[in-house]
Coordinates of C-alpha atoms and ligand atoms in Angstrom, one line a residue:
M1 CA 0.0 0.0 0.0
T2 CA 1.2 3.5 -0.8
T3 CA 2.6 5.1 2.3
T4 CA 4.2 8.6 2.4
R5 CA 5.3 10.8 5.1
F6 CA 6.0 14.5 5.8
A7 CA 9.0 14.7 8.2
P8 CA 9.6 18.1 9.5
S9 CA 12.1 18.9 12.3
P10 CA 10.3 20.9 14.9
T11 CA 12.9 23.5 15.1
G12 CA 10.9 26.4 13.6
Y13 CA 7.6 27.2 11.9
I14 CA 7.0 25.5 8.5
H15 CA 7.1 27.7 5.4
V16 CA 6.1 27.5 1.8
G17 CA 9.1 25.4 1.0
N18 CA 8.1 22.8 3.6
L19 CA 4.5 23.0 2.3
R20 CA 5.6 21.9 -1.1
T21 CA 7.1 18.7 0.4
A22 CA 4.1 18.1 2.6
L23 CA 1.6 18.7 -0.1
M24 CA 3.3 16.4 -2.7
N25 CA 3.5 13.6 -0.2
Y26 CA -0.1 14.1 0.9
L27 CA -1.4 14.1 -2.6
I28 CA 0.4 11.0 -3.6
A29 CA -0.9 9.1 -0.6
R30 CA -4.5 10.3 -1.1
K31 CA -4.5 9.7 -4.8
A32 CA -3.5 6.1 -4.2
G33 CA -5.9 5.7 -1.2
G34 CA -2.8 5.1 0.9
T35 CA -1.5 6.4 4.2
F36 CA 0.0 9.8 5.0
I37 CA 2.2 9.9 8.1
L38 CA 3.2 13.0 9.9
R39 CA 6.7 12.2 11.2
I40 CA 8.3 14.5 13.7
D41 CA 12.0 14.4 13.3
D42 CA 12.9 15.4 16.8
T43 CA 16.2 13.6 17.5
D44 CA 17.9 16.8 18.4
P45 CA 16.7 17.5 21.9
E46 CA 18.2 21.0 22.1
R47 CA 16.7 22.4 18.9
S48 CA 13.4 20.6 18.9
K49 CA 10.6 22.4 20.7
E50 CA 7.1 21.2 21.6
E51 CA 5.6 24.6 20.5
Y52 CA 6.8 24.0 17.0
V53 CA 5.3 20.5 17.0
D54 CA 1.9 22.1 17.9
A55 CA 2.4 24.8 15.3
I56 CA 3.2 22.4 12.5
K57 CA 0.0 20.5 13.3
Q58 CA -2.0 23.7 13.4
D59 CA -0.6 24.8 10.1
L60 CA -1.3 21.5 8.4
E61 CA -4.8 21.4 9.8
W62 CA -5.5 24.9 8.6
L63 CA -4.7 23.7 5.1
G64 CA -6.7 20.5 5.5
L65 CA -3.7 18.3 5.1
H66 CA -4.9 15.7 7.5
W67 CA -2.5 12.9 8.5
D68 CA -3.4 9.3 9.3
R69 CA -1.0 9.0 12.2
V70 CA 1.9 10.8 13.9
E71 CA 5.2 9.2 14.6
R72 CA 7.9 10.8 16.7
Q73 CA 11.6 9.9 16.3
S74 CA 12.3 10.6 20.0
D75 CA 10.0 7.7 20.8
R76 CA 12.1 5.3 18.6
L77 CA 15.6 5.8 19.8
D78 CA 16.0 2.1 20.7
R79 CA 15.1 1.2 17.2
Y80 CA 17.9 3.4 15.9
A81 CA 20.4 2.0 18.4
E82 CA 19.5 -1.5 17.2
A83 CA 20.2 -0.6 13.6
A84 CA 23.5 1.0 14.6
D85 CA 24.5 -2.2 16.4
K86 CA 23.7 -4.1 13.2
L87 CA 25.9 -1.9 11.1
R88 CA 28.6 -2.2 13.7
E89 CA 28.4 -6.0 13.6
M90 CA 28.6 -5.9 9.8
G91 CA 31.7 -3.8 9.8
R92 CA 29.9 -0.9 8.1
F93 CA 30.2 1.4 11.0
Y94 CA 33.4 3.0 12.4
E95 CA 34.3 5.5 15.1
A96 CA 36.2 8.6 14.1
F97 CA 37.7 11.3 16.3
E98 CA 38.7 14.3 14.2
T99 CA 37.6 17.6 15.6
P100 CA 35.6 20.0 13.4
T101 CA 38.7 22.1 13.1
E102 CA 40.8 19.1 11.9
L103 CA 38.1 18.2 9.4
D104 CA 38.0 21.7 8.1
L105 CA 41.7 21.7 7.6
K106 CA 41.6 18.5 5.7
R107 CA 38.9 19.9 3.5
K108 CA 40.8 23.0 2.8
K109 CA 43.9 21.0 1.9
Q110 CA 41.9 18.8 -0.5
L111 CA 40.3 21.8 -2.2
N112 CA 43.7 23.4 -2.6
M113 CA 45.0 20.3 -4.3
G114 CA 41.9 20.4 -6.6
K115 CA 40.4 17.3 -5.0
P116 CA 36.8 16.9 -3.8
P117 CA 36.5 17.5 0.0
V118 CA 35.6 13.9 0.9
Y119 CA 36.5 12.5 4.3
D120 CA 39.7 10.5 3.9
R121 CA 38.8 7.6 6.2
A122 CA 41.9 8.1 8.3
A123 CA 40.0 6.7 11.3
L124 CA 39.8 3.3 9.6
N125 CA 43.5 2.9 10.2
L126 CA 43.4 3.5 13.9
S127 CA 44.4 0.6 16.1
D128 CA 42.3 -0.3 19.2
A129 CA 45.0 1.3 21.4
E130 CA 45.0 4.5 19.4
K131 CA 41.2 4.7 19.7
E132 CA 41.4 4.1 23.4
A133 CA 43.9 6.9 23.8
L134 CA 41.8 9.3 21.6
R135 CA 38.6 8.4 23.5
A136 CA 40.4 9.1 26.8
E137 CA 41.6 12.5 25.4
R138 CA 38.6 13.6 23.4
G139 CA 35.6 11.6 24.6
N140 CA 33.6 9.3 22.4
G141 CA 34.1 9.7 18.6
V142 CA 31.4 10.0 16.0
W143 CA 30.1 7.0 14.1
R144 CA 30.4 7.0 10.4
F145 CA 28.8 4.6 7.9
K146 CA 31.3 3.0 5.5
L147 CA 30.0 3.5 2.0
D148 CA 30.7 0.9 -0.6
H149 CA 32.7 2.7 -3.3
E150 CA 30.5 2.0 -6.3
R151 CA 27.9 4.0 -8.2
I152 CA 24.6 4.5 -6.5
E153 CA 21.8 4.7 -8.9
W154 CA 18.1 5.3 -8.8
N155 CA 15.3 6.4 -11.0
D156 CA 14.1 9.6 -9.5
G157 CA 10.4 10.5 -9.8
I158 CA 11.3 14.0 -10.8
L159 CA 15.0 14.1 -11.7
G160 CA 15.0 10.9 -13.8
D161 CA 18.0 8.6 -13.8
I162 CA 20.5 9.5 -11.1
S163 CA 23.9 8.0 -10.7
I164 CA 26.3 9.1 -8.0
D165 CA 29.8 7.9 -7.4
A166 CA 29.9 6.9 -3.7
A167 CA 33.6 7.7 -3.6
S168 CA 32.7 11.4 -4.2
V169 CA 30.7 11.4 -0.9
S170 CA 32.0 11.4 2.6
D171 CA 31.1 8.5 4.8
P172 CA 28.1 10.0 6.6
V173 CA 28.1 10.5 10.4
L174 CA 25.1 8.7 11.8
I175 CA 25.8 9.1 15.5
R176 CA 27.4 12.1 17.2
G177 CA 30.0 11.9 19.9
D178 CA 27.4 12.7 22.6
G179 CA 25.4 9.7 21.3
Q180 CA 22.7 11.7 19.5
V181 CA 21.4 9.8 16.6
L182 CA 21.3 11.8 13.4
Y183 CA 18.5 12.1 10.9
T184 CA 20.2 10.1 8.1
I185 CA 19.9 6.8 10.0
A186 CA 16.7 7.6 11.9
S187 CA 15.0 8.3 8.7
V188 CA 16.1 5.1 7.0
V189 CA 15.0 3.0 10.0
D190 CA 11.6 4.7 10.0
D191 CA 11.0 4.6 6.3
T192 CA 11.9 0.9 6.3
E193 CA 9.9 -0.1 9.4
M194 CA 6.9 2.0 8.5
G195 CA 6.7 0.7 5.0
V196 CA 7.1 4.1 3.4
T197 CA 6.8 3.5 -0.4
D198 CA 7.4 7.0 -1.7
V199 CA 9.6 9.7 -0.4
V200 CA 9.3 13.2 -1.9
R201 CA 11.7 15.9 -0.6
G202 CA 13.7 18.8 -1.7
S203 CA 16.7 18.4 -4.0
D204 CA 19.0 19.5 -1.2
H205 CA 18.5 15.8 0.0
V206 CA 19.9 14.2 -3.2
T207 CA 23.2 13.3 -1.6
N208 CA 21.5 12.0 1.5
T209 CA 19.4 9.8 -0.7
A210 CA 22.5 8.3 -2.2
T211 CA 23.9 7.4 1.3
Q212 CA 20.5 6.3 2.6
I213 CA 20.1 3.9 -0.3
Q214 CA 23.3 2.1 0.8
I215 CA 22.2 2.1 4.5
I216 CA 18.8 0.7 3.6
E217 CA 20.4 -2.0 1.6
A218 CA 22.9 -2.8 4.4
L219 CA 20.0 -3.1 6.9
G220 CA 18.1 -5.4 4.5
G221 CA 15.3 -3.0 3.8
T222 CA 13.5 -2.1 0.6
C223 CA 14.2 1.3 -1.0
P224 CA 11.2 3.5 -1.4
R225 CA 10.7 5.4 -4.7
F226 CA 12.5 8.7 -4.4
A227 CA 11.5 12.0 -5.9
H228 CA 13.4 15.3 -5.3
H229 CA 11.5 18.5 -6.1
S230 CA 13.4 21.6 -7.0
L231 CA 14.0 24.4 -4.5
L232 CA 12.0 27.6 -4.5
T233 CA 13.5 30.8 -5.5
G234 CA 12.1 34.4 -5.3
P235 CA 10.3 35.9 -8.2
Q236 CA 13.6 37.1 -9.8
G237 CA 15.3 33.7 -9.3
E238 CA 17.1 34.9 -6.2
A239 CA 17.8 32.3 -3.4
L240 CA 14.8 32.1 -1.1
S241 CA 16.6 30.3 1.7
K242 CA 17.1 33.4 3.8
R243 CA 13.7 34.8 3.2
L244 CA 11.8 31.5 3.9
G245 CA 11.6 32.6 7.5
T246 CA 9.3 35.3 6.5
L247 CA 7.2 33.0 4.4
A248 CA 6.0 30.9 7.3
L249 CA 2.5 29.5 6.8
R250 CA 1.3 31.2 9.8
D251 CA 2.4 34.6 8.4
L252 CA 0.5 33.9 5.2
R253 CA -2.5 33.0 7.2
E254 CA -2.3 36.2 9.1
Q255 CA -2.0 38.1 5.9
G256 CA -5.4 36.6 4.9
V257 CA -4.2 34.1 2.3
Q258 CA -6.9 31.4 1.9
P259 CA -5.9 27.7 2.1
M260 CA -7.3 26.8 -1.3
A261 CA -5.4 29.6 -2.9
L262 CA -2.1 28.4 -1.3
L263 CA -2.8 24.8 -2.1
S264 CA -3.9 25.5 -5.7
L265 CA -0.6 27.4 -6.3
M266 CA 1.7 25.0 -4.6
A267 CA 0.2 21.9 -6.2
R268 CA 1.1 23.2 -9.6
L269 CA 4.0 25.6 -9.3
G270 CA 7.1 24.2 -11.0
S271 CA 5.0 21.7 -13.1
S272 CA 4.1 21.8 -16.7
D273 CA 0.4 22.2 -15.7
P274 CA -1.1 25.7 -15.4
V275 CA -1.9 27.1 -12.0
E276 CA -5.7 27.1 -11.6
L277 CA -7.7 27.9 -8.6
R278 CA -9.4 24.8 -7.3
S279 CA -12.3 24.8 -4.8
E280 CA -11.8 21.3 -3.4
M281 CA -8.9 19.3 -2.2
A282 CA -10.4 16.4 -4.2
E283 CA -9.7 18.2 -7.4
L284 CA -6.1 18.7 -6.4
I285 CA -5.8 15.1 -5.6
D286 CA -7.3 14.0 -8.9
G287 CA -5.2 16.3 -10.9
F288 CA -1.8 15.6 -9.2
D289 CA 0.9 14.0 -11.2
I290 CA 4.5 14.2 -9.9
T291 CA 6.0 13.4 -13.3
R292 CA 4.8 16.8 -14.5
F293 CA 7.3 18.6 -12.2
G294 CA 10.6 19.8 -13.5
A295 CA 14.1 19.9 -12.1
A296 CA 14.7 23.6 -12.6
P297 CA 14.4 25.9 -9.6
T298 CA 10.9 27.1 -9.1
K299 CA 10.0 30.8 -8.8
F300 CA 7.7 31.7 -6.1
D301 CA 6.1 35.1 -5.7
V302 CA 4.0 35.5 -2.6
Q303 CA 2.0 38.2 -4.4
D304 CA 0.5 35.5 -6.6
L305 CA -1.4 34.2 -3.6
F306 CA -3.6 37.4 -3.3
P307 CA -5.5 37.3 -6.7
L308 CA -6.1 33.6 -6.1
T309 CA -7.4 34.4 -2.6
A310 CA -9.7 37.1 -4.0
K311 CA -11.0 34.7 -6.6
H312 CA -11.6 32.0 -4.1
L313 CA -13.5 34.3 -1.7
Q314 CA -15.7 35.6 -4.6
S315 CA -16.9 32.0 -5.1
L316 CA -18.0 31.5 -1.5
P317 CA -21.5 31.6 -0.2
L318 CA -22.2 33.6 2.9
A319 CA -22.3 30.5 5.0
D320 CA -18.6 29.9 4.5
V321 CA -17.6 33.4 5.6
A322 CA -20.3 34.2 8.1
D323 CA -17.9 34.4 11.0
A324 CA -15.6 36.9 9.2
V325 CA -18.6 39.0 8.1
A326 CA -19.9 39.1 11.7
D327 CA -16.3 39.9 13.0
A328 CA -16.3 42.9 10.6
G329 CA -19.3 44.2 12.6
V330 CA -22.0 43.5 10.1
P331 CA -25.4 42.8 11.7
T332 CA -26.9 39.4 10.8
E333 CA -30.0 41.0 9.1
V334 CA -27.9 42.6 6.4
A335 CA -25.1 39.9 6.2
E336 CA -26.5 38.4 3.0
P337 CA -26.7 41.7 0.9
F338 CA -23.5 42.9 2.4
W339 CA -21.6 39.8 1.4
A340 CA -23.2 39.9 -2.1
M341 CA -22.0 43.6 -2.4
A342 CA -18.5 43.2 -0.9
R343 CA -17.3 39.8 -2.1
E344 CA -16.1 41.1 -5.5
N345 CA -14.3 44.0 -3.9
I346 CA -12.0 42.3 -1.4
T347 CA -8.6 40.7 -1.6
T348 CA -8.7 39.2 1.8
L349 CA -11.5 38.9 4.4
A350 CA -9.7 41.7 6.4
D351 CA -11.0 44.1 3.7
L352 CA -14.6 43.5 4.8
K353 CA -14.2 45.9 7.8
G354 CA -13.6 48.9 5.5
W355 CA -16.6 48.2 3.4
W356 CA -18.8 47.8 6.5
E357 CA -17.4 51.1 8.0
L358 CA -18.4 52.8 4.7
C359 CA -21.9 51.3 5.0
R360 CA -22.3 52.2 8.6
D361 CA -20.6 55.6 8.8
G362 CA -20.7 56.8 5.2
A363 CA -17.6 58.4 3.7
E364 CA -16.2 61.9 3.5
P365 CA -17.9 62.9 0.3
L366 CA -15.7 63.7 -2.7
I367 CA -17.4 66.5 -4.6
A368 CA -15.7 68.6 -7.2
D369 CA -16.8 72.3 -7.2
E370 CA -18.5 72.0 -10.6
D371 CA -20.6 69.1 -9.2
R372 CA -21.8 70.8 -6.1
E373 CA -25.1 71.9 -7.5
F374 CA -25.7 68.7 -9.3
I375 CA -25.1 66.7 -6.1
A376 CA -27.5 68.9 -4.1
E377 CA -30.2 68.4 -6.7
A378 CA -29.6 64.7 -6.8
I379 CA -29.8 64.3 -3.0
A380 CA -33.1 66.2 -3.1
L381 CA -34.4 63.6 -5.5
L382 CA -33.4 60.6 -3.4
P383 CA -36.5 58.6 -2.7
E384 CA -37.9 57.8 0.7
G385 CA -36.5 54.6 2.2
P386 CA -36.3 51.8 2.5
F387 CA -33.9 51.3 -0.3
D388 CA -33.7 48.1 -2.3
G389 CA -31.9 46.8 -5.3
E390 CA -34.0 49.0 -7.6
T391 CA -33.4 52.3 -5.8
W392 CA -30.2 53.2 -7.6
G393 CA -31.7 52.6 -11.0
T394 CA -34.9 54.6 -10.4
W395 CA -33.1 57.4 -8.6
T396 CA -30.4 57.9 -11.2
K397 CA -33.1 57.9 -13.9
D398 CA -34.9 60.7 -12.1
V399 CA -31.6 62.6 -11.7
K400 CA -30.8 62.1 -15.3
E401 CA -34.2 63.6 -16.3
A402 CA -33.9 66.5 -13.9
T403 CA -30.3 67.4 -14.7
G404 CA -29.7 66.2 -18.3
R405 CA -26.5 64.5 -17.2
K406 CA -25.8 61.0 -18.4
G407 CA -23.1 58.2 -18.4
K408 CA -20.0 58.8 -16.5
G409 CA -20.9 62.5 -15.8
L410 CA -24.0 61.3 -14.0
F411 CA -22.7 58.2 -12.2
M412 CA -19.2 59.1 -11.2
P413 CA -20.0 62.2 -9.2
L414 CA -22.7 60.3 -7.4
R415 CA -20.4 57.4 -6.6
K416 CA -17.7 59.8 -5.3
A417 CA -20.2 61.8 -3.2
L418 CA -21.6 58.6 -1.6
T419 CA -18.4 56.6 -1.2
G420 CA -15.6 59.1 -1.3
M421 CA -14.0 56.8 -3.9
E422 CA -13.8 56.6 -7.7
R423 CA -14.1 52.8 -7.7
G424 CA -15.9 50.2 -5.6
P425 CA -18.8 48.0 -5.4
E426 CA -21.9 48.1 -7.6
M427 CA -23.8 51.1 -6.5
A428 CA -27.1 49.3 -6.9
A429 CA -25.9 46.8 -4.3
L430 CA -24.3 49.4 -2.1
L431 CA -27.0 52.0 -1.9
P432 CA -29.4 49.8 0.2
L433 CA -26.6 49.2 2.6
L434 CA -25.6 52.8 3.1
Q435 CA -27.0 53.3 6.6
V436 CA -26.5 57.0 6.8
I437 CA -28.6 57.7 3.8
R438 CA -31.0 55.1 4.9
A439 CA -31.5 56.8 8.2
R440 CA -32.1 60.1 6.3
G441 CA -34.4 58.5 3.7
Ligands
LIG501 N1 13.6 16.2 8.8 C1 14.1 16.2 7.4 C2 14.0 17.6 6.9 O1 13.2 18.4 7.3 C3 13.3 15.3 6.6 C4 13.8 15.0 5.2 C5 13.2 13.8 4.6 O2 12.0 14.0 4.1 O3 13.7 12.7 4.7 O4 14.8 18.0 6.1

């Protein structure tokens, strides 16, 4: 059965880049009727925070990316220790004692000599006595996985055929000197034991995948299908890594971005299919095809989310936005006509408040000197209330007859006098809601 996972480290809020990973894994699982696991990669006790675990769950729930179960790596440390023992017994695991400074020096020397900065495996030559002495001096060493120096190949769901020479990769450290298990092995053990069939993640993980394939094979597991999506860049192609912190999902939510707008964009961005606003998750699931995605960096512009949000809101019935309409201060009796008037004139729900204030308090009239008389005449012709959808039509007809004005010369001064703006909602829909005039009428 298809099983995927989204595996964030709870060391911060998740952002649009993480969302891409989460969404792709979610859509694959749902399309296949499989399982979507939320895996919390919390093997780093210092950097992992419970508040981020909660925040990740809230963000996914906000988007409707529901998971079938949660797994936590911190609950599974014994499983990783067992796997480490197995690798040790197999002779695929060795202790190394270089300090970060020593490693850095080695790398610099290699680069100076025009060689790739790959760990030189000096630790493999240490005798037991030398290791004892180093341990006494420096404490426990790190544990590295000994790669087989051959080509590692896989057919990537997005990148196609990949072939990496294992000799060009350093033997990965899987356990730190202080005993902390690192993601590379924890992830392999989890993917294998949880029957993960498909792993989609960012292309920054390609080298990890190469080493993980060898670890999976050493432990006797079955490799999942791997796919690596491209990384997001800013609208100009600039690196987004530093700005991702400001593109946290909760910030977008605060800015009024609607989940379906965000999901519709992220499910298509970087693929050969056009971005189209979808109203239901089911449509995104149906239309998702990972093979449509390309390897080139994907441009992301946060501004694209606002027209999609506006379009989505326009399509909603009052029932879906009743809370926001009430929060804007709109009384229930006029909620229906207010929403009908406002929905085409907002970008986010936060804009409702301004329209309601206009209805409730009126606006500072905008009247050009040459229109003063005309406006006075028009106001005198305003019928008695209550106003309805017909009022604007009948009133402006009367004003036209009385003043001889027509077209823009008729409508624009009236709009500006009543709303203080040159543009805005349909006047026919707005007029019945203009409480000030209503009170006068
Ligand atoms: N915790 C890892 C990360 O956030 C997971 C990577 C993976 O999907 O394997 O980068």
